[in-house]
Amino acid sequence: MFTTHPSSMRGSVQNLRSLMWLCWTELRLGLARGLQTLAALQWVLSFFFLGPLCHLLVLKVLCSWLWPLAIAYYCWWFLDWKTPYQGGRKVIWIREWTMWRYFCDYFPAKLVKTTELSPNKNYLFGYHPHGLMSIGAFCHFATEGSGFSLTFPGLHAHLATLYFNFYMPLYRDYLMAGGVCPASRSAMGPLLSHPGGGNVVAIVIGGAAEALACHPGATSLYLNQRRGFVRLALEHGADLVPVYSFGENDTYKQHTFPDGSWVRRVQEWCRQTLSFSPCALRGSWGILPFRTPIHTVVGAPIPVPLAPDPPAELVERIHERYTAALVHLFDTHKCSFGLRDTDKLHLL
């Protein structure tokens, strides 16, 4: 989760009327365009506020004459605590909401398949780059807005996100309904070792460090020191698939604070302690993302053997193969999606 700079957040809240006027203006340009803007607005507001609002709602009910409902939910939540770590509870009709199609069309966000993936295997998708809000990852792997199930028949997508999102009542159920799971080994393991295959777990490799470094046109990835996802794939024998999302870094602009400044120190503390960092972002009309195309290219799978306790040499060898495949994927498709032939992928 990422937030705007405090001053810009206050301005965004104060300008909610302006955002609604923007939606009305978009509707006048065409029903589809207006619905796209409304879908994008609800997603951004949900991204920032839905989790805390769900928490406050349950507390509000707890303090009202409806308190037995809140008590019943908390009891059920206690009994259901392990569900996100046991495969989750996906609800297909929520993933197929028409709203998600309009959200994907807002940019538009397109899923590009380069090869067939067998539904008899499990896959770990490495998503790059992180961007500020990983919009492409949500569009493709937490909804059916871009038609994942049609593009990869027989495969069921899951998106890994920060585990503390599942500590918020109601919000956890909303996330699970879309196939979202905690980004922890205990949660992703059962999905990646599903008998008979058919599962895809998408994980955004670069994390908060990559988010702090992103800006429009950036092609830098934090990958050289990342080994955990390779080890996870080996432990469960899940094939690795590199995924690069052209346009992800262009959805927002970010103000970068200089090293050593107090704001930068706060960002780094949050990154190291909480695994996320507040960012000063700016989009269209403040908080809406820019209407910039997002083309998410799914590469060929890298076969991974089952190694419950993989040696460091094997982890390194698979990591090198993954890195080479990712660079090849980027170089093959960069000119097709707005980059120059001279642009290179910088691995940090």
Short mmCIF file of N, CA and C in Angstrom, two decimals, residues 158-319:
data_model
loop_
_atom_site.label_atom_id
_atom_site.label_comp_id
_atom_site.label_asym_id
_atom_site.label_seq_id
_atom_site.Cartn_x
_atom_site.Cartn_y
_atom_site.Cartn_z
N HIS A 158 -3.68 -16.20 -8.81
CA HIS A 158 -3.67 -15.65 -7.46
C HIS A 158 -2.59 -14.58 -7.41
N LEU A 159 -2.89 -13.46 -6.76
CA LEU A 159 -1.93 -12.38 -6.61
C LEU A 159 -1.50 -12.28 -5.16
N ALA A 160 -0.19 -12.29 -4.91
CA ALA A 160 0.34 -12.20 -3.55
C ALA A 160 0.52 -10.73 -3.16
N THR A 161 0.08 -10.40 -1.96
CA THR A 161 0.21 -9.03 -1.46
C THR A 161 0.64 -9.06 0.00
N LEU A 162 0.84 -7.88 0.59
CA LEU A 162 1.34 -7.80 1.96
C LEU A 162 0.40 -8.50 2.94
N TYR A 163 0.99 -9.27 3.83
CA TYR A 163 0.22 -10.13 4.72
C TYR A 163 -0.67 -9.33 5.66
N PHE A 164 -0.28 -8.10 6.06
CA PHE A 164 -1.06 -7.39 7.06
C PHE A 164 -2.40 -6.90 6.50
N ASN A 165 -2.57 -6.94 5.18
CA ASN A 165 -3.89 -6.61 4.62
C ASN A 165 -4.95 -7.60 5.11
N PHE A 166 -4.51 -8.80 5.48
CA PHE A 166 -5.45 -9.83 5.92
C PHE A 166 -5.75 -9.74 7.41
N TYR A 167 -5.20 -8.72 8.07
CA TYR A 167 -5.53 -8.47 9.46
C TYR A 167 -6.73 -7.53 9.59
N MET A 168 -7.26 -7.05 8.47
CA MET A 168 -8.38 -6.12 8.50
C MET A 168 -9.68 -6.86 8.21
N PRO A 169 -10.64 -6.79 9.12
CA PRO A 169 -11.91 -7.52 8.94
C PRO A 169 -12.64 -7.07 7.69
N LEU A 170 -13.37 -7.97 7.09
CA LEU A 170 -14.13 -7.76 5.85
C LEU A 170 -13.21 -7.55 4.65
N TYR A 171 -12.21 -6.69 4.80
CA TYR A 171 -11.28 -6.43 3.70
C TYR A 171 -10.56 -7.71 3.29
N ARG A 172 -10.21 -8.52 4.27
CA ARG A 172 -9.54 -9.79 3.98
C ARG A 172 -10.42 -10.68 3.10
N ASP A 173 -11.71 -10.67 3.38
CA ASP A 173 -12.64 -11.49 2.62
C ASP A 173 -12.78 -10.96 1.19
N TYR A 174 -12.78 -9.65 1.06
CA TYR A 174 -12.83 -9.01 -0.25
C TYR A 174 -11.60 -9.39 -1.08
N LEU A 175 -10.43 -9.37 -0.45
CA LEU A 175 -9.20 -9.73 -1.15
C LEU A 175 -9.21 -11.20 -1.56
N MET A 176 -9.59 -12.06 -0.63
CA MET A 176 -9.62 -13.49 -0.95
C MET A 176 -10.59 -13.79 -2.08
N ALA A 177 -11.69 -13.06 -2.15
CA ALA A 177 -12.68 -13.28 -3.20
C ALA A 177 -12.08 -13.07 -4.59
N GLY A 178 -11.09 -12.18 -4.68
CA GLY A 178 -10.43 -11.94 -5.95
C GLY A 178 -9.26 -12.88 -6.22
N GLY A 179 -9.00 -13.79 -5.29
CA GLY A 179 -7.88 -14.71 -5.45
C GLY A 179 -6.58 -14.17 -4.92
N VAL A 180 -6.63 -13.12 -4.10
CA VAL A 180 -5.43 -12.52 -3.52
C VAL A 180 -5.03 -13.31 -2.28
N CYS A 181 -3.74 -13.51 -2.10
CA CYS A 181 -3.23 -14.27 -0.95
C CYS A 181 -2.08 -13.51 -0.30
N PRO A 182 -1.76 -13.80 0.96
CA PRO A 182 -0.61 -13.16 1.60
C PRO A 182 0.70 -13.56 0.92
N ALA A 183 1.61 -12.60 0.85
CA ALA A 183 2.92 -12.87 0.25
C ALA A 183 3.84 -13.51 1.30
N SER A 184 3.47 -14.71 1.72
CA SER A 184 4.27 -15.45 2.68
C SER A 184 4.41 -16.88 2.18
N ARG A 185 5.46 -17.54 2.62
CA ARG A 185 5.73 -18.89 2.16
C ARG A 185 4.61 -19.84 2.57
N SER A 186 4.07 -19.63 3.77
CA SER A 186 3.03 -20.53 4.25
C SER A 186 1.73 -20.38 3.47
N ALA A 187 1.50 -19.22 2.87
CA ALA A 187 0.27 -19.00 2.10
C ALA A 187 0.44 -19.42 0.65
N MET A 188 1.60 -19.13 0.06
CA MET A 188 1.81 -19.45 -1.34
C MET A 188 2.15 -20.91 -1.56
N GLY A 189 2.72 -21.56 -0.53
CA GLY A 189 3.11 -22.96 -0.66
C GLY A 189 1.98 -23.90 -1.07
N PRO A 190 0.83 -23.87 -0.36
CA PRO A 190 -0.26 -24.78 -0.75
C PRO A 190 -0.76 -24.55 -2.17
N LEU A 191 -0.71 -23.34 -2.65
CA LEU A 191 -1.15 -23.05 -4.02
C LEU A 191 -0.15 -23.60 -5.03
N LEU A 192 1.14 -23.43 -4.75
CA LEU A 192 2.17 -23.86 -5.70
C LEU A 192 2.37 -25.37 -5.70
N SER A 193 1.90 -26.04 -4.68
CA SER A 193 2.04 -27.50 -4.63
C SER A 193 0.70 -28.21 -4.83
N HIS A 194 -0.25 -27.50 -5.42
CA HIS A 194 -1.58 -28.07 -5.62
C HIS A 194 -1.51 -29.32 -6.49
N PRO A 195 -2.06 -30.44 -6.03
CA PRO A 195 -1.99 -31.67 -6.84
C PRO A 195 -2.69 -31.49 -8.19
N GLY A 196 -2.04 -31.94 -9.23
CA GLY A 196 -2.62 -31.82 -10.56
C GLY A 196 -2.36 -30.51 -11.25
N GLY A 197 -1.75 -29.55 -10.55
CA GLY A 197 -1.41 -28.27 -11.16
C GLY A 197 -2.60 -27.35 -11.32
N GLY A 198 -2.45 -26.37 -12.20
CA GLY A 198 -3.53 -25.45 -12.51
C GLY A 198 -3.51 -24.14 -11.76
N ASN A 199 -2.54 -23.92 -10.88
CA ASN A 199 -2.48 -22.69 -10.10
C ASN A 199 -1.35 -21.78 -10.57
N VAL A 200 -1.63 -20.50 -10.56
CA VAL A 200 -0.63 -19.46 -10.84
C VAL A 200 -0.59 -18.52 -9.65
N VAL A 201 0.58 -18.29 -9.10
CA VAL A 201 0.77 -17.29 -8.06
C VAL A 201 1.68 -16.21 -8.63
N ALA A 202 1.15 -14.99 -8.69
CA ALA A 202 1.93 -13.85 -9.20
C ALA A 202 2.46 -13.06 -8.02
N ILE A 203 3.75 -12.83 -8.00
CA ILE A 203 4.39 -12.07 -6.93
C ILE A 203 5.20 -10.93 -7.53
N VAL A 204 5.06 -9.74 -6.97
CA VAL A 204 5.78 -8.56 -7.46
C VAL A 204 7.15 -8.57 -6.79
N ILE A 205 8.17 -8.90 -7.57
CA ILE A 205 9.49 -9.21 -7.02
C ILE A 205 10.16 -7.98 -6.40
N GLY A 206 10.07 -6.83 -7.03
CA GLY A 206 10.87 -5.67 -6.63
C GLY A 206 10.51 -5.06 -5.30
N GLY A 207 9.26 -5.18 -4.87
CA GLY A 207 8.84 -4.68 -3.57
C GLY A 207 8.92 -3.17 -3.43
N ALA A 208 8.90 -2.73 -2.17
CA ALA A 208 8.86 -1.30 -1.87
C ALA A 208 10.11 -0.56 -2.35
N ALA A 209 11.26 -1.22 -2.34
CA ALA A 209 12.49 -0.57 -2.80
C ALA A 209 12.36 -0.15 -4.26
N GLU A 210 11.79 -1.02 -5.06
CA GLU A 210 11.60 -0.72 -6.48
C GLU A 210 10.56 0.38 -6.67
N ALA A 211 9.53 0.37 -5.82
CA ALA A 211 8.49 1.40 -5.91
C ALA A 211 9.07 2.78 -5.67
N LEU A 212 9.97 2.91 -4.70
CA LEU A 212 10.56 4.21 -4.40
C LEU A 212 11.45 4.72 -5.52
N ALA A 213 11.92 3.82 -6.37
CA ALA A 213 12.83 4.21 -7.45
C ALA A 213 12.13 4.39 -8.79
N CYS A 214 10.83 4.12 -8.84
CA CYS A 214 10.15 4.13 -10.14
C CYS A 214 9.72 5.54 -10.53
N HIS A 215 9.70 5.79 -11.81
CA HIS A 215 9.18 7.02 -12.40
C HIS A 215 8.92 6.74 -13.87
N PRO A 216 8.13 7.55 -14.55
CA PRO A 216 7.82 7.27 -15.95
C PRO A 216 9.07 7.05 -16.80
N GLY A 217 9.06 5.97 -17.55
CA GLY A 217 10.18 5.66 -18.42
C GLY A 217 11.28 4.85 -17.77
N ALA A 218 11.21 4.62 -16.45
CA ALA A 218 12.27 3.89 -15.75
C ALA A 218 12.26 2.41 -16.16
N THR A 219 13.46 1.86 -16.27
CA THR A 219 13.60 0.43 -16.61
C THR A 219 14.56 -0.27 -15.65
N SER A 220 14.55 0.18 -14.40
CA SER A 220 15.41 -0.41 -13.38
C SER A 220 14.60 -1.37 -12.50
N LEU A 221 15.17 -2.54 -12.25
CA LEU A 221 14.51 -3.56 -11.43
C LEU A 221 15.41 -4.00 -10.29
N TYR A 222 14.82 -4.23 -9.14
CA TYR A 222 15.55 -4.80 -8.00
C TYR A 222 15.40 -6.32 -8.08
N LEU A 223 16.43 -6.98 -8.58
CA LEU A 223 16.36 -8.42 -8.80
C LEU A 223 17.62 -9.16 -8.38
N ASN A 224 18.77 -8.52 -8.47
CA ASN A 224 20.03 -9.22 -8.23
C ASN A 224 20.14 -9.83 -6.84
N GLN A 225 19.53 -9.20 -5.85
CA GLN A 225 19.61 -9.71 -4.48
C GLN A 225 18.36 -10.48 -4.06
N ARG A 226 17.45 -10.70 -5.00
CA ARG A 226 16.22 -11.43 -4.70
C ARG A 226 16.41 -12.91 -5.01
N ARG A 227 16.33 -13.75 -4.00
CA ARG A 227 16.48 -15.19 -4.18
C ARG A 227 15.31 -15.97 -3.60
N GLY A 228 14.51 -15.34 -2.75
CA GLY A 228 13.44 -16.04 -2.06
C GLY A 228 12.41 -16.65 -3.00
N PHE A 229 12.06 -15.95 -4.07
CA PHE A 229 11.05 -16.48 -4.98
C PHE A 229 11.57 -17.71 -5.73
N VAL A 230 12.87 -17.73 -6.01
CA VAL A 230 13.46 -18.90 -6.67
C VAL A 230 13.45 -20.09 -5.72
N ARG A 231 13.82 -19.85 -4.49
CA ARG A 231 13.82 -20.92 -3.49
C ARG A 231 12.41 -21.46 -3.27
N LEU A 232 11.42 -20.58 -3.26
CA LEU A 232 10.04 -21.00 -3.09
C LEU A 232 9.58 -21.88 -4.24
N ALA A 233 9.94 -21.50 -5.47
CA ALA A 233 9.57 -22.31 -6.64
C ALA A 233 10.22 -23.69 -6.57
N LEU A 234 11.48 -23.75 -6.15
CA LEU A 234 12.17 -25.04 -6.04
C LEU A 234 11.54 -25.92 -4.97
N GLU A 235 11.18 -25.35 -3.86
CA GLU A 235 10.61 -26.14 -2.76
C GLU A 235 9.31 -26.83 -3.14
N HIS A 236 8.61 -26.26 -4.14
CA HIS A 236 7.32 -26.83 -4.53
C HIS A 236 7.30 -27.32 -5.98
N GLY A 237 8.44 -27.24 -6.65
CA GLY A 237 8.52 -27.72 -8.02
C GLY A 237 7.63 -26.95 -9.00
N ALA A 238 7.43 -25.66 -8.75
CA ALA A 238 6.60 -24.81 -9.62
C ALA A 238 7.48 -24.10 -10.63
N ASP A 239 7.10 -24.14 -11.89
CA ASP A 239 7.88 -23.47 -12.93
C ASP A 239 7.82 -21.96 -12.76
N LEU A 240 8.95 -21.32 -13.04
CA LEU A 240 9.03 -19.86 -12.96
C LEU A 240 8.68 -19.24 -14.32
N VAL A 241 7.93 -18.15 -14.28
CA VAL A 241 7.54 -17.46 -15.51
C VAL A 241 7.84 -15.97 -15.35
N PRO A 242 8.76 -15.41 -16.15
CA PRO A 242 9.01 -13.96 -16.09
C PRO A 242 7.87 -13.19 -16.74
N VAL A 243 7.48 -12.09 -16.11
CA VAL A 243 6.40 -11.24 -16.61
C VAL A 243 6.87 -9.79 -16.56
N TYR A 244 6.80 -9.10 -17.69
CA TYR A 244 7.18 -7.68 -17.69
C TYR A 244 5.99 -6.86 -18.17
N SER A 245 5.69 -5.80 -17.42
CA SER A 245 4.52 -4.96 -17.70
C SER A 245 4.99 -3.61 -18.23
N PHE A 246 4.96 -3.45 -19.55
CA PHE A 246 5.33 -2.18 -20.17
C PHE A 246 4.24 -1.15 -19.89
N GLY A 247 4.64 -0.01 -19.34
CA GLY A 247 3.69 1.05 -19.02
C GLY A 247 3.34 1.13 -17.55
N GLU A 248 3.71 0.12 -16.76
CA GLU A 248 3.39 0.14 -15.33
C GLU A 248 3.98 1.36 -14.63
N ASN A 249 5.20 1.71 -14.96
CA ASN A 249 5.85 2.85 -14.30
C ASN A 249 5.32 4.20 -14.78
N ASP A 250 4.49 4.20 -15.81
CA ASP A 250 3.99 5.46 -16.37
C ASP A 250 2.62 5.84 -15.82
N THR A 251 2.04 5.02 -14.95
CA THR A 251 0.69 5.30 -14.47
C THR A 251 0.64 6.45 -13.47
N TYR A 252 1.77 6.75 -12.82
CA TYR A 252 1.86 7.87 -11.89
C TYR A 252 3.23 8.52 -12.00
N LYS A 253 3.30 9.77 -11.59
CA LYS A 253 4.57 10.45 -11.40
C LYS A 253 4.85 10.50 -9.89
N GLN A 254 6.11 10.45 -9.54
CA GLN A 254 6.49 10.40 -8.13
C GLN A 254 7.54 11.46 -7.84
N HIS A 255 7.36 12.15 -6.73
CA HIS A 255 8.41 13.08 -6.26
C HIS A 255 9.43 12.28 -5.45
N THR A 256 10.67 12.34 -5.87
CA THR A 256 11.75 11.63 -5.19
C THR A 256 12.45 12.56 -4.21
N PHE A 257 12.49 12.17 -2.96
CA PHE A 257 13.14 12.97 -1.94
C PHE A 257 14.63 12.63 -1.88
N PRO A 258 15.49 13.63 -1.67
CA PRO A 258 16.94 13.37 -1.67
C PRO A 258 17.37 12.47 -0.52
N ASP A 259 18.41 11.69 -0.77
CA ASP A 259 18.96 10.84 0.28
C ASP A 259 19.41 11.70 1.46
N GLY A 260 19.09 11.22 2.66
CA GLY A 260 19.48 11.94 3.86
C GLY A 260 18.41 12.86 4.39
N SER A 261 17.40 13.20 3.58
CA SER A 261 16.32 14.06 4.05
C SER A 261 15.45 13.27 5.04
N TRP A 262 14.73 13.99 5.89
CA TRP A 262 13.95 13.29 6.91
C TRP A 262 12.81 12.48 6.28
N VAL A 263 12.28 12.98 5.17
CA VAL A 263 11.20 12.23 4.51
C VAL A 263 11.75 10.92 3.95
N ARG A 264 12.94 10.99 3.34
CA ARG A 264 13.54 9.79 2.80
C ARG A 264 13.86 8.79 3.90
N ARG A 265 14.29 9.28 5.06
CA ARG A 265 14.58 8.39 6.18
C ARG A 265 13.31 7.70 6.66
N VAL A 266 12.20 8.43 6.68
CA VAL A 266 10.92 7.83 7.07
C VAL A 266 10.51 6.77 6.05
N GLN A 267 10.68 7.08 4.77
CA GLN A 267 10.34 6.11 3.73
C GLN A 267 11.17 4.83 3.87
N GLU A 268 12.46 4.98 4.12
CA GLU A 268 13.32 3.82 4.26
C GLU A 268 12.98 3.02 5.51
N TRP A 269 12.62 3.72 6.59
CA TRP A 269 12.24 3.01 7.81
C TRP A 269 10.99 2.19 7.56
N CYS A 270 10.01 2.79 6.90
CA CYS A 270 8.77 2.06 6.59
C CYS A 270 9.05 0.87 5.68
N ARG A 271 9.93 1.07 4.72
CA ARG A 271 10.25 -0.02 3.80
C ARG A 271 10.89 -1.19 4.51
N GLN A 272 11.83 -0.91 5.39
CA GLN A 272 12.55 -1.98 6.06
C GLN A 272 11.73 -2.61 7.19
N THR A 273 10.86 -1.83 7.82
CA THR A 273 10.12 -2.32 8.98
C THR A 273 8.76 -2.89 8.60
N LEU A 274 8.06 -2.22 7.68
CA LEU A 274 6.68 -2.57 7.36
C LEU A 274 6.52 -3.17 5.97
N SER A 275 7.59 -3.20 5.19
CA SER A 275 7.58 -3.75 3.82
C SER A 275 6.77 -2.90 2.84
N PHE A 276 6.42 -1.70 3.20
CA PHE A 276 5.83 -0.75 2.27
C PHE A 276 6.30 0.63 2.66
N SER A 277 6.13 1.58 1.75
CA SER A 277 6.62 2.92 2.01
C SER A 277 5.66 3.95 1.47
N PRO A 278 5.39 5.03 2.22
CA PRO A 278 4.56 6.11 1.69
C PRO A 278 5.30 6.83 0.57
N CYS A 279 4.57 7.17 -0.47
CA CYS A 279 5.16 7.83 -1.63
C CYS A 279 4.39 9.10 -1.96
N ALA A 280 5.07 10.09 -2.48
CA ALA A 280 4.43 11.32 -2.93
C ALA A 280 4.14 11.16 -4.41
N LEU A 281 2.92 10.79 -4.74
CA LEU A 281 2.59 10.50 -6.13
C LEU A 281 1.63 11.55 -6.68
N ARG A 282 1.61 11.63 -7.98
CA ARG A 282 0.69 12.54 -8.67
C ARG A 282 0.24 11.88 -9.95
N GLY A 283 -1.06 11.90 -10.17
CA GLY A 283 -1.62 11.33 -11.38
C GLY A 283 -2.53 12.31 -12.07
N SER A 284 -3.51 11.80 -12.77
CA SER A 284 -4.49 12.64 -13.44
C SER A 284 -5.49 13.14 -12.40
N TRP A 285 -5.68 14.45 -12.32
CA TRP A 285 -6.55 15.05 -11.32
C TRP A 285 -6.14 14.63 -9.91
N GLY A 286 -4.85 14.51 -9.68
CA GLY A 286 -4.35 14.22 -8.35
C GLY A 286 -4.14 12.75 -8.09
N ILE A 287 -5.24 12.00 -7.89
CA ILE A 287 -5.09 10.62 -7.44
C ILE A 287 -5.44 9.59 -8.51
N LEU A 288 -6.07 9.99 -9.60
CA LEU A 288 -6.36 9.02 -10.66
C LEU A 288 -5.09 8.69 -11.44
N PRO A 289 -4.90 7.45 -11.82
CA PRO A 289 -3.75 7.12 -12.66
C PRO A 289 -3.89 7.74 -14.05
N PHE A 290 -2.77 7.94 -14.70
CA PHE A 290 -2.80 8.43 -16.07
C PHE A 290 -3.36 7.35 -16.99
N ARG A 291 -4.04 7.79 -18.04
CA ARG A 291 -4.53 6.85 -19.05
C ARG A 291 -3.36 6.51 -19.98
N THR A 292 -2.55 5.60 -19.52
CA THR A 292 -1.40 5.17 -20.31
C THR A 292 -1.49 3.66 -20.52
N PRO A 293 -1.28 3.16 -21.73
CA PRO A 293 -1.44 1.72 -21.98
C PRO A 293 -0.48 0.89 -21.12
N ILE A 294 -1.00 -0.21 -20.60
CA ILE A 294 -0.21 -1.18 -19.86
C ILE A 294 -0.27 -2.50 -20.62
N HIS A 295 0.86 -2.94 -21.12
CA HIS A 295 0.94 -4.22 -21.83
C HIS A 295 1.78 -5.18 -20.99
N THR A 296 1.13 -6.17 -20.44
CA THR A 296 1.79 -7.14 -19.57
C THR A 296 2.11 -8.39 -20.37
N VAL A 297 3.40 -8.62 -20.59
CA VAL A 297 3.86 -9.72 -21.44
C VAL A 297 4.28 -10.90 -20.56
N VAL A 298 3.65 -12.03 -20.77
CA VAL A 298 3.94 -13.25 -20.02
C VAL A 298 4.90 -14.11 -20.84
N GLY A 299 6.08 -14.37 -20.29
CA GLY A 299 7.10 -15.10 -21.01
C GLY A 299 6.93 -16.61 -20.94
N ALA A 300 7.93 -17.30 -21.47
CA ALA A 300 7.93 -18.77 -21.47
C ALA A 300 8.33 -19.29 -20.10
N PRO A 301 7.77 -20.43 -19.68
CA PRO A 301 8.11 -20.98 -18.36
C PRO A 301 9.53 -21.52 -18.31
N ILE A 302 10.13 -21.42 -17.15
CA ILE A 302 11.45 -21.98 -16.89
C ILE A 302 11.25 -23.22 -16.02
N PRO A 303 11.56 -24.41 -16.55
CA PRO A 303 11.35 -25.63 -15.76
C PRO A 303 12.14 -25.60 -14.45
N VAL A 304 11.47 -25.96 -13.38
CA VAL A 304 12.08 -25.94 -12.05
C VAL A 304 11.88 -27.32 -11.41
N PRO A 305 12.94 -27.98 -11.00
CA PRO A 305 12.79 -29.30 -10.35
C PRO A 305 12.27 -29.14 -8.93
N LEU A 306 11.73 -30.22 -8.41
CA LEU A 306 11.28 -30.22 -7.02
C LEU A 306 12.49 -30.47 -6.13
N ALA A 307 12.77 -29.51 -5.24
CA ALA A 307 13.91 -29.62 -4.33
C ALA A 307 13.49 -29.04 -2.98
N PRO A 308 12.93 -29.86 -2.08
CA PRO A 308 12.43 -29.35 -0.80
C PRO A 308 13.46 -28.58 0.01
N ASP A 309 14.73 -28.92 -0.13
CA ASP A 309 15.79 -28.18 0.55
C ASP A 309 16.87 -27.83 -0.47
N PRO A 310 16.60 -26.85 -1.33
CA PRO A 310 17.49 -26.58 -2.47
C PRO A 310 18.85 -26.04 -2.03
N PRO A 311 19.92 -26.59 -2.58
CA PRO A 311 21.26 -26.05 -2.28
C PRO A 311 21.45 -24.68 -2.93
N ALA A 312 22.36 -23.91 -2.37
CA ALA A 312 22.58 -22.55 -2.86
C ALA A 312 23.00 -22.53 -4.33
N GLU A 313 23.76 -23.57 -4.75
CA GLU A 313 24.21 -23.61 -6.15
C GLU A 313 23.04 -23.74 -7.11
N LEU A 314 22.05 -24.55 -6.74
CA LEU A 314 20.88 -24.72 -7.58
C LEU A 314 20.04 -23.44 -7.62
N VAL A 315 19.87 -22.80 -6.47
CA VAL A 315 19.13 -21.54 -6.42
C VAL A 315 19.78 -20.50 -7.33
N GLU A 316 21.11 -20.44 -7.27
CA GLU A 316 21.84 -19.46 -8.09
C GLU A 316 21.69 -19.77 -9.57
N ARG A 317 21.74 -21.03 -9.93
CA ARG A 317 21.64 -21.41 -11.33
C ARG A 317 20.25 -21.08 -11.90
N ILE A 318 19.21 -21.36 -11.14
CA ILE A 318 17.85 -21.05 -11.59
C ILE A 318 17.65 -19.53 -11.65
N HIS A 319 18.22 -18.82 -10.70
CA HIS A 319 18.12 -17.36 -10.70
C HIS A 319 18.76 -16.76 -11.94
#
